[in-house]
Amino acid sequence: MSAVPPVIPACPPACRDCGLRRSGAFTAVTPQALDFIEDFRSTTVAAQPGETLVHEGQANVRLFTLYGGWAFRYKTLSDGRRQILNFLLPGDLIGLQQEFGDSSAHGVEALTACSLCVFQSDSLWALFREHPRLGYDMTWLAAHEEGHVDDSLLTAGRRNATERVAMLLMHLYRRLDRIGLAEGGSVAFPLTQQHIADALGLSLVHTNKTLRRLSMLGLHELKDGRLRLLNTRALARIAEYYDTPPRLLPLL
Amino acid sequence: MSAVPPVIPACPPACRDCGLRRSGAFTAVTPQALDFIEDFRSTTVAAQPGETLVHEGQANVRLFTLYGGWAFRYKTLSDGRRQILNFLLPGDLIGLQQEFGDSSAHGVEALTACSLCVFQSDSLWALFREHPRLGYDMTWLAAHEEGHVDDSLLTAGRRNATERVAMLLMHLYRRLDRIGLAEGGSVAFPLTQQHIADALGLSLVHTNKTLRRLSMLGLHELKDGRLRLLNTRALARIAEYYDTPPRLLPLL
DNA sequence: CGGACATTTGACAAGCTTCAAGAGAAGTGG
DNA sequence: CCACTTCTCTTGAAGCTTGTCAAATGTCCG
């Protein structure tokens, strides 16, 4: 697979020039709120593929927005078994769970090269106080991400291997499409089969065989680091995947 | 099992008389915020065991706080396979995910008799605007619940049957203990083995055998509708369950 | 006493994991 | 430029955990 090196855009210096906001996938904010966000943002960082952004069990976690690239949240057991909790795509907020609550820790790792906006998490309370709308948005994002994890729990707990793989392909394709990252009917797909296995609660070998079977049946094509769905109807039926009408997402 | 009929306290008419707040497990709120909460609460309701509080796919979901009793969130597939996403205990907020986001629907069912405070979800925005602290708390609750689902996803995806059961027993015991519902080293335990199976992504039969094995090993006792942990150390080791220091929870 | 429901147990089948090993692609250094 | 290493993908075979089927026991309740 001769993967085309994907280009990850860097965060612009000013939030008013934010490329994500211009994509049309996110809700508009008032100029005042945008000013606040720009103040709230302390810096921007870039991360290498495989770099750990948040260690499992780490305290004092920073709050990020993923601007470009892919990352994922995960948890591991002491013998190395790993579960990927969800994949993070441009626009996703990172670090909310650690910032709040005593919820046990999870790690975050960059899957591709990433660019991130780093926020001063000590002004989070100021955000809620001075811009309730942004606080509301943050709650929206937390509830929305929980919805994704809910779906994954149903998948890991009650779907068989074929259904799980179909679900993952559909779900990621849709999410990427919604933020304008589908091009010519395909999306960049930087996951290894090990990532897929860890996200679905399957072994690497069984993931490979299942993936193979689905592509042999002509349901999808995974080539040159890109994913193309060839039979959306069939994939949706297998996964019982119900598409919901697209809607604008909050962005911080 | 001659279950002792558990007494579910009814919501008091005034929030200032809230028995949950008096339990000492929840964060204090200002008198003004408490007044707001009382206004925000539109009514109280009681539910029977097995009653559906929120239908899967239902729109216009009300926002509740569970005051007394147990409930659970779940999702089902078309052929009846069901996954319990998490159990809801007194103090838990219900309906946040539906209120926000397009996150696909889940149902909520009363496990025991329940008493609930019903909020006017159309004043949710007023809550964030007028009492940012309560908005902050709500985000906290959303993030905290996501933490629970994260744990369950790790459990369903990567733990074996024995580890899953040990995890569930430890987790529920701790949650109940934290809100003062442990008495004499045991807690009320109204789940059927089918509930446990649906929460852990196992079959009923295998759940039974696993539960049996653990109790034969002297790790726990399940009798008369109450759960007693007899070997916390061993259960924690099996489940890799790391206890976190107790902390006060927000309550709405 | 009869019916509904939860628990329990055994036997068998199946899906998934583990083990093992080869092939292809990509990067590295002599 | 080619050997060498590393990583990912792929495939076959065997075994084990878990699911399914079936049926008995126990409990609650009208």
Coordinates of C-alpha atoms (C1' of nucleotides) in Angstrom, one line a residue:
Chain A
M1 CA 0.0 0.0 0.0
S2 CA 1.8 3.1 -1.2
A3 CA 0.2 5.5 1.2
V4 CA 0.1 9.1 0.1
P5 CA 1.6 11.2 2.8
P6 CA -1.4 13.1 4.1
V7 CA -0.9 16.8 4.7
I8 CA -1.9 18.0 8.1
P9 CA -2.7 21.7 8.2
A10 CA -1.2 23.7 11.1
C11 CA -3.3 25.8 13.4
P12 CA -3.4 29.4 12.2
P13 CA -2.1 32.0 14.6
A14 CA -5.5 33.7 14.9
C15 CA -8.8 31.9 15.6
R16 CA -10.5 34.2 13.2
D17 CA -8.6 32.5 10.5
C18 CA -9.5 29.0 11.7
G19 CA -9.8 26.7 8.7
L20 CA -12.1 24.4 10.5
R21 CA -14.7 27.1 11.2
R22 CA -14.6 27.9 7.5
S23 CA -15.4 24.3 6.6
G24 CA -19.1 25.0 7.3
A25 CA -19.4 21.9 9.6
F26 CA -19.4 23.9 12.8
T27 CA -21.8 26.2 14.5
A28 CA -21.1 29.9 14.3
V29 CA -20.0 31.8 17.3
T30 CA -20.2 35.5 18.2
P31 CA -17.2 37.7 17.6
Q32 CA -16.9 38.2 21.4
A33 CA -16.9 34.4 22.0
L34 CA -14.3 34.0 19.3
D35 CA -12.1 36.6 21.0
F36 CA -12.5 34.7 24.3
I37 CA -11.6 31.5 22.6
E38 CA -8.5 33.1 21.2
D39 CA -7.5 34.3 24.7
F40 CA -8.4 30.9 26.1
R41 CA -6.1 29.2 23.7
S42 CA -2.6 29.4 25.2
T43 CA -0.6 27.9 22.4
T44 CA -0.6 25.4 19.5
V45 CA 1.4 22.2 19.2
A46 CA 2.2 19.6 16.6
A47 CA 2.5 15.9 17.4
Q48 CA 4.2 13.1 15.6
P49 CA 2.4 9.8 14.7
G50 CA 2.4 7.5 17.7
E51 CA 3.2 10.3 20.1
T52 CA 1.4 10.1 23.4
L53 CA -0.6 13.3 24.0
V54 CA -2.0 12.2 27.4
H55 CA -0.6 9.4 29.5
E56 CA -2.9 7.0 31.2
G57 CA -3.2 8.1 34.7
Q58 CA -1.6 11.4 34.1
A59 CA -2.8 14.3 36.3
N60 CA -3.0 17.9 35.2
V61 CA -4.1 17.2 31.8
R62 CA -4.2 20.0 29.3
L63 CA -7.3 20.7 27.3
F64 CA -6.9 20.6 23.5
T65 CA -8.9 20.9 20.4
L66 CA -7.6 18.6 17.6
Y67 CA -7.2 20.9 14.6
G68 CA -5.7 18.5 12.1
G69 CA -4.9 14.8 12.0
W70 CA -6.2 11.8 13.9
A71 CA -5.8 10.7 17.5
F72 CA -7.5 8.2 19.7
R73 CA -8.4 7.7 23.4
Y74 CA -7.5 4.3 24.9
K75 CA -7.2 2.3 28.1
T76 CA -5.0 -0.6 28.8
L77 CA -4.9 -3.5 31.2
S78 CA -1.7 -4.4 33.0
D79 CA -0.9 -7.3 30.7
G80 CA -1.1 -5.1 27.6
R81 CA -4.6 -5.7 26.4
R82 CA -5.7 -2.4 25.0
Q83 CA -9.1 -0.9 24.2
I84 CA -9.5 2.1 21.9
L85 CA -12.4 4.1 23.3
N86 CA -12.9 6.4 20.3
F87 CA -11.1 8.0 17.5
L88 CA -10.6 11.8 17.6
L89 CA -11.0 13.8 14.4
P90 CA -10.5 17.5 13.6
G91 CA -12.8 19.6 15.8
D92 CA -12.9 17.1 18.7
L93 CA -12.1 18.4 22.2
I94 CA -9.6 16.4 24.2
G95 CA -9.2 16.3 27.9
L96 CA -12.7 17.1 29.1
Q97 CA -13.1 13.8 31.0
Q98 CA -9.8 14.3 32.9
E99 CA -10.5 17.9 33.6
F100 CA -13.8 17.0 35.2
G101 CA -14.6 14.1 37.4
D102 CA -12.5 11.4 39.0
S103 CA -13.3 9.2 36.1
S104 CA -10.5 6.8 35.8
A105 CA -7.8 7.8 33.5
H106 CA -7.4 7.1 29.8
G107 CA -4.5 7.9 27.4
V108 CA -4.6 9.8 24.2
E109 CA -2.2 9.0 21.3
A110 CA -1.7 10.7 18.0
L111 CA -2.5 8.3 15.2
T112 CA -1.1 10.6 12.4
A113 CA 0.8 13.8 12.6
C114 CA -1.5 16.2 14.5
S115 CA -1.9 19.9 15.1
L116 CA -3.6 20.9 18.2
C117 CA -4.9 24.1 20.0
V118 CA -4.0 24.0 23.6
F119 CA -6.2 25.8 26.1
Q120 CA -5.5 27.1 29.6
S121 CA -7.6 24.6 31.5
D122 CA -7.4 26.9 34.6
S123 CA -9.6 29.4 32.8
L124 CA -12.3 26.8 32.1
W125 CA -14.4 28.1 34.9
A126 CA -14.1 31.6 33.4
L127 CA -15.4 30.2 30.2
F128 CA -18.6 28.9 31.8
R129 CA -19.0 32.1 33.8
E130 CA -18.4 34.6 31.0
H131 CA -19.6 32.7 28.0
P132 CA -22.4 30.4 29.1
R133 CA -23.0 29.6 25.5
L134 CA -19.5 28.1 25.2
G135 CA -20.1 26.1 28.4
Y136 CA -23.3 24.8 26.9
D137 CA -21.3 23.8 23.8
M138 CA -18.8 22.0 25.9
T139 CA -21.6 20.0 27.6
W140 CA -22.9 19.3 24.2
L141 CA -19.5 17.9 23.1
A142 CA -19.2 15.8 26.2
A143 CA -22.7 14.3 25.7
H144 CA -22.0 13.8 22.0
E145 CA -18.8 11.9 22.6
E146 CA -20.6 9.8 25.2
G147 CA -23.0 8.9 22.5
H148 CA -20.2 7.6 20.4
V149 CA -18.9 5.5 23.3
D150 CA -22.4 4.2 23.9
D151 CA -22.5 3.0 20.3
S152 CA -19.1 1.3 20.7
L153 CA -20.2 -0.4 23.9
L154 CA -23.2 -1.8 22.0
T155 CA -20.8 -2.9 19.3
A156 CA -18.3 -4.5 21.5
G157 CA -20.9 -6.1 23.8
R158 CA -23.5 -7.4 21.3
R159 CA -22.3 -7.4 17.7
N160 CA -20.4 -10.2 16.1
A161 CA -17.1 -9.6 14.2
T162 CA -18.6 -8.9 10.8
E163 CA -21.1 -6.4 12.3
R164 CA -18.4 -4.7 14.3
V165 CA -16.2 -4.1 11.3
A166 CA -19.0 -2.9 9.1
M167 CA -20.0 -0.5 11.9
L168 CA -16.5 0.9 12.2
L169 CA -16.2 1.5 8.5
M170 CA -19.6 3.2 8.3
H171 CA -19.1 5.3 11.4
L172 CA -15.7 6.6 10.5
Y173 CA -16.6 7.3 6.9
R174 CA -19.7 9.3 8.0
R175 CA -17.8 11.3 10.6
L176 CA -15.1 12.2 8.1
D177 CA -17.6 13.1 5.4
R178 CA -19.4 15.4 7.8
I179 CA -16.4 17.5 8.4
G180 CA -15.6 17.7 4.7
L181 CA -12.8 15.2 4.6
A182 CA -14.3 12.9 2.0
E183 CA -12.8 13.4 -1.4
G184 CA -14.0 11.7 -4.5
G185 CA -16.0 9.1 -2.5
S186 CA -13.1 8.0 -0.3
V187 CA -11.5 9.1 2.9
A188 CA -8.0 9.0 4.3
F189 CA -7.7 5.9 6.5
P190 CA -4.5 5.8 8.6
L191 CA -5.6 3.0 10.9
T192 CA -3.6 -0.3 11.1
Q193 CA -5.6 -3.5 11.5
Q194 CA -4.3 -3.5 15.1
H195 CA -6.0 -0.2 15.7
I196 CA -9.2 -1.6 14.3
A197 CA -8.9 -4.8 16.4
D198 CA -8.3 -2.7 19.6
A199 CA -11.3 -0.5 18.9
L200 CA -13.6 -3.4 18.3
G201 CA -12.5 -5.8 21.0
L202 CA -11.2 -8.4 18.5
S203 CA -7.9 -10.1 17.9
L204 CA -5.7 -8.9 15.1
V205 CA -6.0 -12.2 13.2
H206 CA -9.8 -12.3 13.3
T207 CA -10.0 -8.6 12.4
N208 CA -7.9 -9.3 9.3
K209 CA -10.0 -12.3 8.2
T210 CA -13.2 -10.3 8.7
L211 CA -12.0 -7.3 6.9
R212 CA -10.8 -9.5 4.1
R213 CA -14.2 -11.2 3.8
L214 CA -16.0 -7.9 3.6
S215 CA -13.7 -6.6 0.9
M216 CA -14.0 -9.9 -1.0
L217 CA -17.7 -9.4 -0.9
G218 CA -17.2 -6.1 -2.6
L219 CA -18.5 -4.0 0.3
H220 CA -15.4 -1.8 0.7
E221 CA -12.0 -1.1 -0.6
L222 CA -9.0 -0.2 1.5
K223 CA -6.1 0.8 -0.7
D224 CA -3.2 3.3 -0.6
G225 CA -4.3 4.4 2.9
R226 CA -7.8 5.4 1.7
L227 CA -11.2 3.8 2.5
R228 CA -13.9 3.6 -0.1
L229 CA -17.3 2.2 0.7
L230 CA -18.6 0.2 -2.3
N231 CA -21.9 -1.0 -1.0
T232 CA -23.1 1.3 1.6
R233 CA -26.6 -0.3 1.6
A234 CA -25.2 -3.7 2.5
L235 CA -22.8 -2.3 5.1
A236 CA -25.6 -0.4 6.8
R237 CA -27.8 -3.4 6.9
I238 CA -25.1 -5.6 8.4
A239 CA -24.2 -3.0 11.0
E240 CA -27.8 -1.8 11.6
Y241 CA -26.3 1.6 11.1
Y242 CA -28.9 4.3 11.1
D243 CA -27.7 7.6 9.7
T244 CA -28.9 10.7 11.4
P245 CA -29.3 13.9 9.5
P246 CA -26.1 16.0 9.6
R247 CA -26.1 18.9 12.0
L248 CA -23.6 21.5 12.9
L249 CA -21.2 20.7 15.7
P250 CA -19.9 23.1 18.3
L251 CA -16.2 24.0 18.0
L252 CA -13.9 25.4 20.7
Chain B
M1 CA -34.1 -15.6 47.6
S2 CA -36.6 -14.0 49.8
A3 CA -35.9 -10.4 48.7
V4 CA -36.7 -7.8 51.3
P5 CA -38.9 -5.2 49.6
P6 CA -36.7 -2.2 49.3
V7 CA -38.2 1.1 50.4
I8 CA -37.8 3.8 47.8
P9 CA -38.0 7.3 49.3
A10 CA -40.3 9.7 47.5
C11 CA -39.0 13.1 46.4
P12 CA -39.7 15.7 49.0
P13 CA -41.9 18.6 47.8
A14 CA -39.1 21.2 48.4
C15 CA -35.5 20.8 47.2
R16 CA -34.3 22.3 50.5
D17 CA -35.6 19.1 52.2
C18 CA -33.8 16.9 49.7
G19 CA -32.6 13.8 51.4
L20 CA -29.9 13.1 48.9
R21 CA -28.2 16.5 49.6
R22 CA -28.3 15.6 53.3
S23 CA -26.4 12.4 52.7
G24 CA -23.2 14.2 52.5
A25 CA -22.2 12.6 49.2
F26 CA -22.9 15.7 47.1
T27 CA -21.4 19.1 46.7
A28 CA -23.1 22.0 48.4
V29 CA -24.9 24.6 46.4
T30 CA -25.7 28.2 47.2
P31 CA -29.2 29.0 48.4
Q32 CA -29.8 31.0 45.1
A33 CA -28.8 28.0 43.0
L34 CA -31.0 25.7 45.1
D35 CA -33.9 28.1 44.5
F36 CA -33.2 27.9 40.8
I37 CA -33.2 24.2 40.9
E38 CA -36.5 24.1 42.7
D39 CA -38.0 26.3 40.0
F40 CA -36.3 24.3 37.3
R41 CA -37.9 21.2 38.7
S42 CA -41.4 21.0 37.2
T43 CA -42.7 17.9 38.9
T44 CA -41.8 14.6 40.5
V45 CA -42.8 11.2 39.3
A46 CA -42.8 7.6 40.6
A47 CA -42.1 4.7 38.3
Q48 CA -42.8 1.0 38.6
P49 CA -40.1 -1.7 38.2
G50 CA -39.7 -2.5 34.5
E51 CA -41.4 0.8 33.4
T52 CA -39.8 2.5 30.5
L53 CA -38.8 6.0 31.4
V54 CA -37.3 6.9 28.0
H55 CA -38.0 4.9 24.8
E56 CA -35.2 4.2 22.4
G57 CA -35.5 6.7 19.6
Q58 CA -37.9 8.9 21.5
A59 CA -37.7 12.6 20.8
N60 CA -38.4 15.4 23.3
V61 CA -36.9 13.6 26.2
R62 CA -37.4 15.0 29.6
L63 CA -34.5 15.7 31.9
F64 CA -34.7 13.8 35.3
T65 CA -32.7 13.3 38.4
L66 CA -33.1 9.9 39.8
Y67 CA -33.9 10.5 43.5
G68 CA -34.5 6.9 44.7
G69 CA -34.3 3.5 43.2
W70 CA -32.3 2.0 40.3
A71 CA -32.6 2.4 36.5
F72 CA -30.5 1.7 33.5
R73 CA -29.7 3.0 30.1
Y74 CA -29.7 0.5 27.2
K75 CA -29.6 0.0 23.5
T76 CA -31.0 -2.9 21.5
L77 CA -30.5 -4.3 18.1
S78 CA -33.4 -5.3 15.9
D79 CA -33.2 -9.0 16.7
G80 CA -33.5 -8.3 20.4
R81 CA -29.8 -8.3 21.5
R82 CA -29.6 -5.7 24.3
Q83 CA -26.7 -3.9 25.8
I84 CA -27.0 -2.1 29.1
L85 CA -24.9 1.0 28.9
N86 CA -24.8 1.9 32.6
F87 CA -26.8 1.6 35.7
L88 CA -28.3 4.8 37.2
L89 CA -28.4 5.3 40.9
P90 CA -29.7 8.0 43.2
G91 CA -28.3 11.4 42.2
D92 CA -27.7 10.5 38.6
L93 CA -29.0 12.8 35.9
I94 CA -31.0 11.2 33.1
G95 CA -31.6 12.6 29.6
L96 CA -28.5 14.7 29.1
Q97 CA -27.4 12.8 26.0
Q98 CA -30.7 13.1 24.3
E99 CA -31.1 16.8 25.3
F100 CA -27.8 17.5 23.6
G101 CA -26.4 16.2 20.4
D102 CA -27.7 13.9 17.7
S103 CA -26.2 11.0 19.5
S104 CA -28.2 8.0 18.6
A105 CA -31.0 7.1 20.9
H106 CA -30.9 4.9 24.0
G107 CA -33.7 3.8 26.3
V108 CA -34.0 4.2 30.0
E109 CA -35.8 1.6 32.1
A110 CA -36.7 1.6 35.8
L111 CA -35.1 -1.5 37.4
T112 CA -36.8 -1.1 40.8
A113 CA -39.5 1.3 41.9
C114 CA -38.1 4.8 41.3
S115 CA -38.8 8.3 42.3
L116 CA -37.6 11.1 40.0
C117 CA -37.4 14.8 39.8
V118 CA -38.5 16.1 36.4
F119 CA -36.9 19.2 35.0
Q120 CA -38.2 21.6 32.4
S121 CA -35.7 20.9 29.7
D122 CA -36.7 24.0 27.9
S123 CA -35.1 26.1 30.6
L124 CA -31.8 24.3 30.3
W125 CA -30.3 27.2 28.5
A126 CA -31.4 29.5 31.3
L127 CA -29.6 27.3 33.7
F128 CA -26.3 27.8 31.9
R129 CA -26.9 31.5 31.5
E130 CA -28.0 32.3 35.0
H131 CA -26.1 29.7 37.0
P132 CA -22.9 28.9 35.3
R133 CA -21.9 26.9 38.3
L134 CA -24.8 24.5 37.6
G135 CA -23.8 24.4 33.9
Y136 CA -20.3 23.5 35.0
D137 CA -21.7 20.7 37.2
M138 CA -23.8 19.4 34.4
T139 CA -20.7 19.1 32.2
W140 CA -19.0 17.4 35.1
L141 CA -21.8 14.9 35.3
A142 CA -21.7 14.2 31.6
A143 CA -18.0 13.7 31.6
H144 CA -18.2 11.5 34.7
E145 CA -20.8 9.3 33.2
E146 CA -18.7 9.0 30.0
G147 CA -15.9 7.8 32.3
H148 CA -18.2 5.0 33.4
V149 CA -19.0 4.0 29.9
D150 CA -15.3 4.1 29.0
D151 CA -14.7 1.6 31.8
S152 CA -17.5 -0.6 30.5
L153 CA -16.2 -0.5 27.0
L154 CA -12.8 -1.7 28.2
T155 CA -14.6 -4.4 30.2
A156 CA -16.8 -5.6 27.3
G157 CA -14.0 -5.3 24.7
R158 CA -11.0 -6.7 26.6
R159 CA -11.9 -8.5 29.8
N160 CA -12.9 -12.2 30.0
A161 CA -16.0 -13.4 31.7
T162 CA -14.6 -13.7 35.2
E163 CA -12.9 -10.3 35.0
R164 CA -16.1 -8.8 33.8
V165 CA -18.3 -10.1 36.6
A166 CA -15.7 -9.1 39.2
M167 CA -15.6 -5.7 37.7
L168 CA -19.4 -5.2 37.9
L169 CA -19.6 -6.4 41.5
M170 CA -16.8 -4.1 42.6
H171 CA -18.0 -1.1 40.6
L172 CA -21.6 -1.2 41.8
Y173 CA -20.7 -1.9 45.4
R174 CA -18.4 1.1 45.4
R175 CA -20.9 3.4 43.8
L176 CA -23.6 2.5 46.2
D177 CA -21.2 2.8 49.2
R178 CA -20.3 6.3 48.1
I179 CA -23.8 7.5 48.3
G180 CA -24.4 5.9 51.6
L181 CA -26.4 2.9 50.5
A182 CA -24.2 0.2 52.0
E183 CA -25.5 -1.2 55.2
G184 CA -23.6 -3.6 57.4
G185 CA -21.2 -4.5 54.6
S186 CA -23.8 -5.3 52.0
V187 CA -25.8 -3.4 49.4
A188 CA -29.2 -3.9 47.9
F189 CA -28.8 -5.7 44.6
P190 CA -31.9 -5.9 42.5
L191 CA -30.3 -7.0 39.2
T192 CA -31.3 -10.3 37.6
Q193 CA -28.6 -12.4 36.0
Q194 CA -30.1 -11.3 32.7
H195 CA -29.3 -7.7 33.5
I196 CA -25.8 -8.6 34.5
A197 CA -25.4 -10.5 31.2
D198 CA -26.7 -7.6 29.2
A199 CA -24.4 -5.1 31.0
L200 CA -21.3 -7.3 30.4
G201 CA -22.0 -8.5 26.9
L202 CA -22.2 -12.1 28.0
S203 CA -24.9 -14.8 27.6
L204 CA -27.2 -15.5 30.4
V205 CA -25.9 -19.0 30.9
H206 CA -22.3 -18.1 30.9
T207 CA -23.0 -15.2 33.3
N208 CA -24.7 -17.7 35.7
K209 CA -21.7 -20.1 35.6
T210 CA -19.2 -17.3 36.1
L211 CA -21.1 -15.8 39.0
R212 CA -21.4 -19.3 40.5
R213 CA -17.7 -19.9 40.3
L214 CA -16.9 -16.6 42.0
S215 CA -19.3 -17.3 44.8
M216 CA -18.0 -20.8 45.2
L217 CA -14.5 -19.4 45.5
G218 CA -15.8 -17.3 48.4
L219 CA -15.4 -14.0 46.7
H220 CA -18.9 -12.7 47.1
E221 CA -22.3 -13.6 48.4
L222 CA -25.6 -12.8 46.6
K223 CA -28.5 -13.6 48.9
D224 CA -31.9 -12.1 49.7
G225 CA -31.5 -9.5 47.1
R226 CA -28.3 -8.1 48.7
L227 CA -24.7 -8.3 47.6
R228 CA -21.8 -8.8 50.0
L229 CA -18.2 -8.7 48.9
L230 CA -16.3 -11.4 50.9
N231 CA -12.9 -11.0 49.3
T232 CA -12.5 -7.5 48.0
R233 CA -8.7 -7.9 47.6
A234 CA -9.1 -10.9 45.3
L235 CA -12.0 -9.3 43.3
A236 CA -9.9 -6.1 42.8
R237 CA -7.0 -8.1 41.6
I238 CA -9.1 -10.1 39.1
A239 CA -10.8 -7.0 37.8
E240 CA -7.8 -4.8 37.9
Y241 CA -10.1 -2.4 39.7
Y242 CA -8.3 0.6 41.1
D243 CA -10.3 2.5 43.6
T244 CA -10.1 6.3 43.4
P245 CA -10.5 8.5 46.5
P246 CA -14.1 9.3 47.1
R247 CA -15.1 12.8 46.2
L248 CA -18.3 14.8 46.3
L249 CA -20.6 14.6 43.3
P250 CA -22.6 17.4 41.8
L251 CA -26.4 17.1 42.2
L252 CA -29.1 18.8 40.3
Chain C
dC1 C1' -52.2 -25.9 43.0
dG2 C1' -50.7 -23.8 38.7
dG3 C1' -48.2 -20.3 36.1
dA4 C1' -44.7 -17.1 35.4
dC5 C1' -40.1 -16.1 36.1
dA6 C1' -35.2 -16.6 37.8
dT7 C1' -31.6 -19.7 38.6
dT8 C1' -28.9 -23.7 37.7
dT9 C1' -26.6 -27.5 35.2
dG10 C1' -25.0 -30.5 31.3
dA11 C1' -23.9 -31.3 26.5
dC12 C1' -22.7 -29.6 22.3
dA13 C1' -21.6 -26.2 18.7
dA14 C1' -19.4 -22.3 17.1
dG15 C1' -17.0 -18.0 17.0
dC16 C1' -13.0 -16.2 18.2
dT17 C1' -8.1 -16.3 20.0
dT18 C1' -3.7 -18.1 19.9
dC19 C1' 0.2 -20.0 17.6
dA20 C1' 3.1 -20.1 13.7
dA21 C1' 5.0 -18.6 9.6
dG22 C1' 5.3 -16.5 5.1
dA23 C1' 4.9 -12.4 1.9
dG24 C1' 5.0 -7.6 0.9
dA25 C1' 6.4 -2.8 1.8
dA26 C1' 9.2 0.7 3.8
dG27 C1' 13.1 2.4 6.0
dT28 C1' 18.3 2.1 7.3
dG29 C1' 23.1 1.6 6.8
dG30 C1' 27.1 -0.3 4.7
Chain D
dC1 C1' 22.4 -0.1 -4.7
dC2 C1' 21.5 -4.0 -2.1
dA3 C1' 21.3 -6.6 2.3
dC4 C1' 18.9 -6.2 6.6
dT5 C1' 15.5 -5.0 9.8
dT6 C1' 11.0 -3.8 11.1
dC7 C1' 6.3 -3.4 10.5
dT8 C1' 2.0 -4.7 8.5
dC9 C1' -0.8 -7.8 6.2
dT10 C1' -2.1 -12.5 5.3
dT11 C1' -3.2 -17.4 5.9
dG12 C1' -3.7 -22.1 8.0
dA13 C1' -4.4 -25.0 12.0
dA14 C1' -5.6 -26.1 16.6
dG15 C1' -7.7 -25.0 20.9
dC16 C1' -10.5 -22.7 24.2
dT17 C1' -13.8 -19.5 25.8
dT18 C1' -18.3 -18.4 25.2
dG19 C1' -22.9 -19.2 23.1
dT20 C1' -26.9 -22.1 22.2
dC21 C1' -30.1 -25.7 23.3
dA22 C1' -32.6 -28.2 26.6
dA23 C1' -34.4 -29.2 30.9
dA24 C1' -34.7 -29.4 35.9
dT25 C1' -35.2 -26.9 40.2
dG26 C1' -36.6 -23.2 43.1
dT27 C1' -39.4 -19.1 44.2
dC28 C1' -43.0 -16.0 44.3
dC29 C1' -47.9 -15.1 43.8
dG30 C1' -52.6 -15.3 42.8

